[in-house]
Short mmCIF file of C-alpha atoms in Angstrom, two decimals:
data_model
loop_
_atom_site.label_atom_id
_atom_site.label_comp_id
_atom_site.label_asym_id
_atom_site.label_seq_id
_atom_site.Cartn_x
_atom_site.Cartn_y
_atom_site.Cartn_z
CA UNK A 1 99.67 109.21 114.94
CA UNK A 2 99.06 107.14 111.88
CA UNK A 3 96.86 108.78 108.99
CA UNK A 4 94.33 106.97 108.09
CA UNK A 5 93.99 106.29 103.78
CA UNK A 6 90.60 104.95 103.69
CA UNK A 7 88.63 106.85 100.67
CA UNK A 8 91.37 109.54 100.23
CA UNK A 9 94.12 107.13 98.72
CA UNK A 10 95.03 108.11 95.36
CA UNK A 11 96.60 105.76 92.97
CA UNK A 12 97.63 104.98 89.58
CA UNK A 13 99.24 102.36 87.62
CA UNK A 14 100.58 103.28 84.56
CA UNK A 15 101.90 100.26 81.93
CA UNK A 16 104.83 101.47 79.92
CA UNK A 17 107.52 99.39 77.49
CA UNK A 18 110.88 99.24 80.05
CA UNK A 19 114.02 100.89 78.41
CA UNK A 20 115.69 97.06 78.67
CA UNK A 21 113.14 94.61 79.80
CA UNK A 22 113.67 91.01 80.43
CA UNK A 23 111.20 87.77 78.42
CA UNK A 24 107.84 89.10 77.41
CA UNK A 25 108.30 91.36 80.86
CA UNK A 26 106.60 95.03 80.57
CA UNK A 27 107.58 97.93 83.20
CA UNK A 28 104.50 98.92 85.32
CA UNK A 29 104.74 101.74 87.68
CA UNK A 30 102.32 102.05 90.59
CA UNK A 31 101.56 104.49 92.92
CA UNK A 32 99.96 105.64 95.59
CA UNK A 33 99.01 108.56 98.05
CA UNK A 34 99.85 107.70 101.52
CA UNK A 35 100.71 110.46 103.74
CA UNK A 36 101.75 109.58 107.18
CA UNK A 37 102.95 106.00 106.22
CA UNK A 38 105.91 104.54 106.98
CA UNK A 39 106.10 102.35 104.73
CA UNK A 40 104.26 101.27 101.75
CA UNK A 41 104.49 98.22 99.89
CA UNK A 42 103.00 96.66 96.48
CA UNK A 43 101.31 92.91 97.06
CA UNK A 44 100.27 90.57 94.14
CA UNK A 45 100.19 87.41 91.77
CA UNK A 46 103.54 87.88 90.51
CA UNK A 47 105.17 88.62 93.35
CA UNK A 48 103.20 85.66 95.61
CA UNK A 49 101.33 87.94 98.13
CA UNK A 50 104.37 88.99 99.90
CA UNK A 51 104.62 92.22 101.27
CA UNK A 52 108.51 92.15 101.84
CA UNK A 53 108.77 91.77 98.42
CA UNK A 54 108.38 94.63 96.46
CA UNK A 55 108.34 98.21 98.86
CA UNK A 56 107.40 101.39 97.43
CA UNK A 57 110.07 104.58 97.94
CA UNK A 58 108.04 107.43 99.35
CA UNK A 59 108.76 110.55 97.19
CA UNK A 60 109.38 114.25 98.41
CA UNK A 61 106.05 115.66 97.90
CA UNK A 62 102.72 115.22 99.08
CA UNK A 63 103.22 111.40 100.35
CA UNK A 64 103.22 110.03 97.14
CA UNK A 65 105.14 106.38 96.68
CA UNK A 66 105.97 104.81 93.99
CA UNK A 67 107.53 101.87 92.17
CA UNK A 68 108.43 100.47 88.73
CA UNK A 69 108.51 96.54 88.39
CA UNK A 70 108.72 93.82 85.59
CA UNK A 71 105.34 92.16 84.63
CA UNK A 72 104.90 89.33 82.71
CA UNK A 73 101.72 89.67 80.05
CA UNK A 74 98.25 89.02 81.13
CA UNK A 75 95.57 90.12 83.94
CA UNK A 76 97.15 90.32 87.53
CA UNK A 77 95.54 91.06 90.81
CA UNK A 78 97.49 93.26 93.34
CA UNK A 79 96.91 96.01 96.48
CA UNK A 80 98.97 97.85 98.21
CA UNK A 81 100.22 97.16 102.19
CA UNK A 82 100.11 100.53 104.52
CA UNK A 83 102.58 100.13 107.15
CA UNK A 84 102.71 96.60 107.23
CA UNK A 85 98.79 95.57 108.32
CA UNK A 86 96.69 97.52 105.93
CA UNK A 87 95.43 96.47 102.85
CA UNK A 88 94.02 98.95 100.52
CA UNK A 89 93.16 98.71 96.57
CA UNK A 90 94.03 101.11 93.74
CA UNK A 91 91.28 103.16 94.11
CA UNK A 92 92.12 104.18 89.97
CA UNK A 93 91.94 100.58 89.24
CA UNK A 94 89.01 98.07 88.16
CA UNK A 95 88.85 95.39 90.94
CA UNK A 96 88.76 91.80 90.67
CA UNK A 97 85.67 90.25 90.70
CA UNK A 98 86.17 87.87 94.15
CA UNK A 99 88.19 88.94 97.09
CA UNK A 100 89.95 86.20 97.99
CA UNK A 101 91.72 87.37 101.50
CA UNK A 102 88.69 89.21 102.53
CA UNK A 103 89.68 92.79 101.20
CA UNK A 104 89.20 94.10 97.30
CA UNK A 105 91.92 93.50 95.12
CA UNK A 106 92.86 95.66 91.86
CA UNK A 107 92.95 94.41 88.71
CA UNK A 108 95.87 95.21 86.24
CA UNK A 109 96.21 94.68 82.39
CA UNK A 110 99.98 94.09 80.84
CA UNK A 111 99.78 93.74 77.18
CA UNK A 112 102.19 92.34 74.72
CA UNK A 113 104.46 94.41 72.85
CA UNK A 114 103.69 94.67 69.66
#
């Protein structure tokens, strides 16, 4: 039996400078609470909508998963894909202003380094 996220998803995305980072690119880590999931993956503007293309590893405690990719600079919109068919937002994340596949989308920030 699947558990449902719904209200109870906890997330965070957290912008950090990457110990080697490629261009302009900053490391962002994202996670989320998904207990019950078997899998877990991040969808958004930089990485065209496509859920095989970035998963999230599930970590040891608590249903927690995580992952830490390059972003390039500016505002990007993203969610997260539950087991392949369900998408959900960052609930610890200001949402775009338009959803434009029907569901909320989360809104990050990258900033330059300065």
């Amino acid at each position: 039996a699947l558990n449902p996220i719904g209200d109870h998803a906890l997330a965070t995305s957290i912008a950090t400078p990457p110990p080697h980072s490629t261009g302009d690119a900053r490391t962002v880590r994202f996670e989320v609470a998904a207990p019950g999931a078997a899998q877990v993956a991040l969808v958004g503007d930089f990485n065209d909508w496509n859920p095989a293309a970035t998963p999230l590893r599930a970590s040891r405690h608590n249903g927690v998963w995580s992952v830490t990719v390059p972003i390039a600079p500016g505002r990007h919109e993203y969610a997260f894909v539950v087991d392949g068919e369900r998408w959900i937002p960052d609930p610890h994340a200001p949402r775009a202003a338009a959803a434009d596949f029907g569901s909320a989308n989360s809104v990050v920030t990258v900033t330059e380094r300065s």
